[in-house]
Short mmCIF file of C-alpha atoms in Angstrom, two decimals:
data_model
loop_
_atom_site.label_atom_id
_atom_site.label_comp_id
_atom_site.label_asym_id
_atom_site.label_seq_id
_atom_site.Cartn_x
_atom_site.Cartn_y
_atom_site.Cartn_z
CA MET A 1177 0.00 0.00 0.00
CA LYS A 1178 2.85 2.36 0.83
CA SER A 1179 4.46 1.38 -2.38
CA VAL A 1180 1.37 2.30 -4.36
CA VAL A 1181 1.10 5.63 -2.61
CA SER A 1182 4.73 6.38 -3.26
CA LEU A 1183 4.28 5.45 -6.89
CA LEU A 1184 1.31 7.76 -7.24
CA VAL A 1185 3.19 10.61 -5.63
CA LEU A 1186 6.08 10.13 -7.99
CA LEU A 1187 3.79 10.04 -11.01
CA HIS A 1188 2.10 13.25 -9.88
CA CYS A 1189 5.41 14.95 -9.53
CA CYS A 1190 6.49 13.93 -13.01
CA LEU A 1191 3.29 15.19 -14.55
CA SER A 1192 3.60 18.45 -12.71
CA GLY A 1193 7.23 18.77 -13.86
CA ALA A 1194 6.20 18.10 -17.46
CA GLN A 1195 3.55 20.83 -17.43
CA VAL A 1196 5.31 23.48 -15.47
CA HIS A 1197 9.06 24.13 -15.41
CA ILE A 1198 10.59 26.87 -13.42
CA ASP A 1199 13.98 28.33 -14.86
CA ARG A 1200 16.68 29.90 -12.91
CA ASP A 1201 14.98 33.35 -13.09
CA GLY A 1202 11.55 32.01 -12.11
CA VAL A 1203 9.96 32.29 -15.66
CA SER A 1204 8.08 29.47 -17.30
CA VAL A 1205 9.01 27.95 -20.64
CA ASN A 1206 5.72 28.90 -22.16
CA GLU A 1207 6.25 32.48 -21.16
CA ILE A 1208 9.69 32.46 -22.70
CA GLN A 1209 8.34 30.97 -25.88
CA GLN A 1210 5.59 33.57 -25.95
CA VAL A 1211 8.11 36.41 -25.49
CA ASP A 1212 10.38 35.04 -28.20
CA TYR A 1213 7.52 34.84 -30.65
CA GLU A 1214 6.47 38.38 -29.90
CA ASP A 1215 10.05 39.62 -30.32
CA ARG A 1216 10.39 37.87 -33.66
CA GLU A 1217 7.11 39.29 -34.86
CA SER A 1218 8.14 42.81 -33.74
CA ARG A 1219 11.50 42.54 -35.47
CA GLY A 1220 9.80 41.36 -38.64
CA LYS A 1221 7.51 44.32 -38.57
CA ASP A 1222 10.48 46.65 -38.01
CA ILE A 1223 12.37 45.11 -40.92
CA GLN A 1224 9.31 45.41 -43.14
CA THR A 1225 8.90 49.02 -42.06
CA ASP A 1226 12.60 49.79 -42.79
CA LYS A 1227 12.31 48.15 -46.20
CA GLN A 1228 9.24 50.20 -47.07
CA ARG A 1229 10.97 53.36 -45.91
CA ALA A 1230 14.07 52.57 -48.02
CA GLU A 1231 11.92 51.88 -51.08
CA ALA A 1232 10.03 55.12 -50.53
CA ALA A 1233 13.24 57.09 -50.15
CA LEU A 1234 14.69 55.51 -53.34
CA THR A 1235 11.52 56.30 -55.25
CA HIS A 1236 11.59 59.87 -53.96
CA ASN A 1237 15.27 60.25 -54.92
CA GLN A 1238 14.58 58.88 -58.38
CA GLN A 1239 11.66 61.23 -58.80
CA THR A 1240 13.77 64.12 -57.52
CA CYS A 1241 16.87 63.36 -59.68
CA GLN A 1242 14.99 62.69 -62.90
CA PRO A 1243 13.75 66.29 -63.34
CA ASP A 1244 17.26 67.60 -62.48
CA ILE A 1245 18.82 65.48 -65.25
CA HIS A 1246 16.24 66.71 -67.74
CA THR A 1247 16.93 70.26 -66.67
CA VAL A 1248 20.69 69.81 -67.11
CA LEU A 1249 20.16 68.25 -70.54
CA ARG A 1250 17.91 71.11 -71.59
CA GLU A 1251 20.49 73.66 -70.38
CA MET A 1252 23.28 71.84 -72.22
CA SER A 1253 21.18 71.74 -75.38
CA THR A 1254 20.51 75.47 -75.06
CA MET A 1255 24.22 76.20 -74.54
CA MET A 1256 25.16 74.10 -77.55
CA ALA A 1257 22.60 75.91 -79.68
CA GLU A 1258 23.98 79.27 -78.53
CA GLN A 1259 27.53 78.10 -79.26
CA ARG A 1260 26.48 76.99 -82.74
CA VAL A 1261 24.97 80.41 -83.35
CA GLU A 1262 28.13 82.10 -82.07
CA LEU A 1263 30.26 79.79 -84.25
CA ARG A 1264 28.21 80.68 -87.34
CA HIS A 1265 28.53 84.36 -86.45
CA THR A 1266 32.30 83.96 -85.97
CA LYS A 1267 32.60 82.15 -89.32
CA THR A 1268 30.65 84.96 -90.96
CA GLU A 1269 32.95 87.56 -89.42
CA LEU A 1270 36.03 85.58 -90.48
CA GLY A 1271 34.70 85.35 -94.01
CA ALA A 1272 34.11 89.09 -94.08
CA MET A 1273 37.60 89.72 -92.69
CA GLU A 1274 39.13 87.42 -95.32
CA ALA A 1275 37.21 89.24 -98.02
CA ARG A 1276 38.44 92.61 -96.73
CA LEU A 1277 42.00 91.23 -96.50
CA ARG A 1278 41.86 90.00 -100.10
CA ALA A 1279 40.50 93.34 -101.19
CA SER A 1280 43.29 95.12 -99.30
CA GLU A 1281 45.89 92.83 -100.86
CA SER A 1282 44.41 93.48 -104.27
CA ARG A 1283 44.50 97.24 -103.70
CA LEU A 1284 48.05 96.95 -102.39
CA THR A 1285 49.08 94.94 -105.46
CA ASP A 1286 47.44 97.51 -107.71
CA SER A 1287 49.16 100.29 -105.79
CA GLU A 1288 52.51 98.54 -106.09
CA GLY A 1289 51.89 98.03 -109.78
CA ARG A 1290 51.03 101.70 -110.21
CA GLN A 1291 54.10 102.65 -108.16
CA THR A 1292 56.27 100.40 -110.33
CA ASP A 1293 54.77 101.96 -113.43
CA SER A 1294 55.37 105.41 -111.98
CA GLU A 1295 58.95 104.53 -111.11
CA SER A 1296 59.45 103.11 -114.58
CA ARG A 1297 58.01 106.23 -116.17
CA LEU A 1298 60.14 108.36 -113.85
CA THR A 1299 63.24 106.38 -114.80
CA ASP A 1300 62.40 106.74 -118.47
CA SER A 1301 61.82 110.44 -117.99
CA GLU A 1302 65.12 110.79 -116.14
CA SER A 1303 66.89 108.85 -118.88
CA ARG A 1304 65.33 111.03 -121.56
CA LEU A 1305 66.19 114.11 -119.54
CA ASN A 1306 69.77 112.96 -119.10
CA ILE A 1307 70.03 112.17 -122.77
CA SER A 1308 68.49 115.51 -123.60
CA VAL A 1309 70.82 117.31 -121.21
CA ASP A 1310 73.84 115.42 -122.47
CA SER A 1311 72.80 116.05 -126.02
CA SER A 1312 72.19 119.71 -125.27
CA LEU A 1313 75.50 120.02 -123.48
CA SER A 1314 77.28 118.18 -126.25
CA THR A 1315 75.58 120.26 -128.92
CA ASP A 1316 76.18 123.50 -127.07
CA ARG A 1317 79.65 122.51 -125.88
CA LYS A 1318 82.16 124.81 -127.49
CA VAL A 1319 85.85 123.92 -127.36
CA ALA A 1320 88.52 125.89 -129.22
CA PHE A 1321 91.96 127.30 -128.60
CA SER A 1322 94.73 129.06 -130.51
CA ALA A 1323 98.23 130.10 -129.30
CA SER A 1324 101.67 131.08 -130.57
CA LEU A 1325 104.95 129.73 -129.25
CA ALA A 1326 106.77 132.78 -127.87
CA ALA A 1327 105.49 134.52 -124.76
CA PRO A 1328 104.57 138.21 -125.11
CA GLY A 1329 107.70 140.38 -125.38
CA GLN A 1330 109.96 137.39 -126.08
CA GLY A 1331 111.33 135.73 -129.21
CA GLY A 1332 114.08 133.53 -130.64
CA ASP A 1333 114.81 129.85 -131.23
CA THR A 1334 113.56 127.01 -129.07
CA GLY A 1335 116.09 124.16 -129.36
CA PRO A 1336 118.01 122.24 -130.33
CA PHE A 1337 118.09 119.98 -127.24
CA ASN A 1338 119.61 116.63 -126.42
CA THR A 1339 116.15 115.23 -125.55
CA GLY A 1340 112.73 115.72 -127.07
CA ILE A 1341 110.44 118.19 -125.29
CA THR A 1342 106.81 119.27 -125.29
CA LEU A 1343 106.42 122.70 -126.86
CA VAL A 1344 104.54 125.15 -124.66
CA TYR A 1345 102.61 127.76 -126.66
CA ARG A 1346 102.42 130.68 -124.24
CA HIS A 1347 100.77 133.48 -126.17
CA ILE A 1348 97.07 132.69 -125.99
CA TYR A 1349 94.68 134.00 -128.62
CA SER A 1350 91.66 132.06 -127.41
CA ASN A 1351 90.96 129.19 -125.06
CA ILE A 1352 87.20 128.51 -125.09
CA GLY A 1353 86.39 125.72 -122.68
CA ASN A 1354 89.86 125.91 -121.07
CA ALA A 1355 90.83 122.57 -122.59
CA TYR A 1356 94.33 123.84 -123.44
CA ASN A 1357 96.80 124.29 -120.56
CA PRO A 1358 99.25 127.20 -121.29
CA THR A 1359 101.54 126.01 -118.50
CA THR A 1360 102.12 122.48 -119.83
CA GLY A 1361 101.24 122.97 -123.52
CA ILE A 1362 98.82 120.01 -123.38
CA PHE A 1363 95.25 119.92 -124.73
CA THR A 1364 92.86 117.56 -122.91
CA ALA A 1365 89.60 116.52 -124.62
CA PRO A 1366 86.60 117.40 -122.38
CA VAL A 1367 84.04 115.45 -124.46
CA ARG A 1368 84.08 112.62 -126.95
CA GLY A 1369 84.09 114.00 -130.45
CA LEU A 1370 85.98 114.90 -133.60
CA TYR A 1371 88.62 117.62 -133.21
CA LEU A 1372 90.59 119.51 -135.85
CA PHE A 1373 94.20 120.52 -135.07
CA ARG A 1374 96.47 122.75 -137.13
CA PHE A 1375 100.09 123.79 -136.53
CA TYR A 1376 102.54 126.11 -138.34
CA ILE A 1377 106.31 126.31 -137.87
CA TYR A 1378 109.00 128.81 -138.93
CA GLY A 1379 112.82 128.87 -138.71
CA GLU A 1380 116.09 130.30 -140.04
CA GLY A 1381 118.07 128.19 -142.48
CA ASP A 1382 120.72 126.09 -140.71
CA SER A 1383 122.74 123.31 -142.26
CA SER A 1384 123.21 121.58 -138.89
CA ALA A 1385 119.60 121.65 -137.55
CA SER A 1386 116.16 121.20 -139.05
CA THR A 1387 113.03 123.15 -138.18
CA THR A 1388 110.58 120.48 -137.07
CA ALA A 1389 107.50 120.00 -134.81
CA ALA A 1390 105.32 116.88 -134.48
CA LEU A 1391 101.75 116.41 -133.25
CA HIS A 1392 101.41 113.70 -130.59
CA LYS A 1393 98.29 112.02 -129.17
CA ASN A 1394 98.58 110.21 -125.84
CA GLY A 1395 102.36 109.93 -126.32
CA HIS A 1396 102.22 108.66 -129.90
CA HIS A 1397 103.29 110.43 -133.08
CA VAL A 1398 100.45 111.56 -135.33
CA ALA A 1399 101.75 114.12 -137.86
CA VAL A 1400 104.80 116.38 -138.44
CA ALA A 1401 105.74 119.72 -139.99
CA HIS A 1402 109.39 119.74 -141.21
CA ALA A 1403 111.71 122.12 -143.08
CA HIS A 1404 115.50 122.07 -143.61
CA GLN A 1405 117.82 124.31 -145.66
CA ALA A 1406 121.13 125.97 -145.08
CA THR A 1407 120.11 129.62 -145.46
CA GLY A 1408 117.07 131.88 -145.60
CA GLY A 1409 113.77 131.55 -143.84
CA ILE A 1410 111.91 128.25 -143.88
CA ASN A 1411 108.41 127.19 -142.76
CA SER A 1412 106.02 124.27 -142.82
CA SER A 1413 102.51 123.38 -141.64
CA ASN A 1414 100.20 120.48 -141.18
CA GLY A 1415 96.79 119.61 -139.74
CA VAL A 1416 94.64 116.58 -138.85
CA SER A 1417 91.20 115.68 -137.51
CA LEU A 1418 91.23 113.28 -134.56
CA LEU A 1419 88.49 111.32 -132.82
CA LEU A 1420 89.20 111.85 -129.14
CA GLU A 1421 87.72 110.22 -126.08
CA VAL A 1422 87.22 112.17 -122.90
CA GLY A 1423 90.64 112.63 -121.28
CA ASP A 1424 92.73 112.06 -124.40
CA VAL A 1425 95.68 114.49 -124.63
CA VAL A 1426 97.20 116.19 -127.67
CA TYR A 1427 100.38 118.31 -127.77
CA MET A 1428 103.29 119.43 -130.00
CA HIS A 1429 106.66 117.70 -129.67
CA LEU A 1430 110.15 119.03 -130.58
CA TRP A 1431 112.47 116.32 -131.77
CA VAL A 1432 116.02 115.84 -130.49
CA GLY A 1433 118.52 118.17 -132.28
CA ASP A 1434 115.81 120.23 -134.03
CA LYS A 1435 114.64 123.78 -133.42
CA ILE A 1436 111.72 126.16 -134.01
CA TYR A 1437 111.58 129.96 -134.11
CA ASP A 1438 109.02 132.50 -132.96
CA SER A 1439 108.93 136.22 -132.14
CA GLU A 1440 106.52 139.03 -131.42
CA TYR A 1441 105.26 138.48 -134.98
CA HIS A 1442 103.99 135.01 -134.04
CA HIS A 1443 105.37 132.77 -136.78
CA SER A 1444 104.76 129.42 -135.07
CA THR A 1445 101.23 128.64 -133.92
CA PHE A 1446 99.18 125.73 -132.62
CA SER A 1447 95.35 125.62 -132.64
CA GLY A 1448 92.48 123.21 -132.39
CA HIS A 1449 88.72 123.04 -131.90
CA LEU A 1450 85.85 120.63 -131.54
CA LEU A 1451 84.06 119.93 -134.82
CA PHE A 1452 81.18 117.89 -133.28
CA THR A 1453 80.51 115.45 -130.48
CA MET A 1454 79.96 111.75 -130.93
#
């Protein structure tokens, strides 16, 4: 009987332990399970709420950004259109500037051409003027001289000498153009042309010496007047036309051992003049 009672007590305790368990904190398992379920359900709701909020924020951001992108695109399109207009305007201005530059270059070329023509005409005019002046000077140029051998108040023989000398005709009749030098006895051609020279000589007869004078051009013999007899008066003459260049010299030359006479009566003369220029 005691055994049965003990068995019943033990069974009651087991059943009571199966239904109700007390944890270390004094809370039942059912309560714990109930709290856990409620926590999980609350967290699920919070997660769902956060997800909905995130989706709403994303949608709002997309709705907010989309108009801004369209606005930026419209502004960029407007700027590009304005730049295209400015580019067309710049091209138009460049074209106008190029046209003006070509026109300026054309005018400059025409001006240079006219200047060249003017310079050419001026050069031609100067050439014609120079030719005219030269021709006028040459035509109007007058060159002539005439002189006798002995100086005024003097007379007698010149020579003979051991060397040839240049005769200096000191009594001047005329010296137009001053081409003849009465100090040296040399005539220098001032212009290119044809000149006529004449010379006359006189002397006393002498068996040992001739009366002679020769015309020289630039140091070379051209013509001579010669006379030789033992007694009495003797004379001779000659003359030539010479083509002279500017600076050519002409003079009378006394040969070695010969002589020539002159006095206040002017027996021996030398003269020349320009016939015409060339």
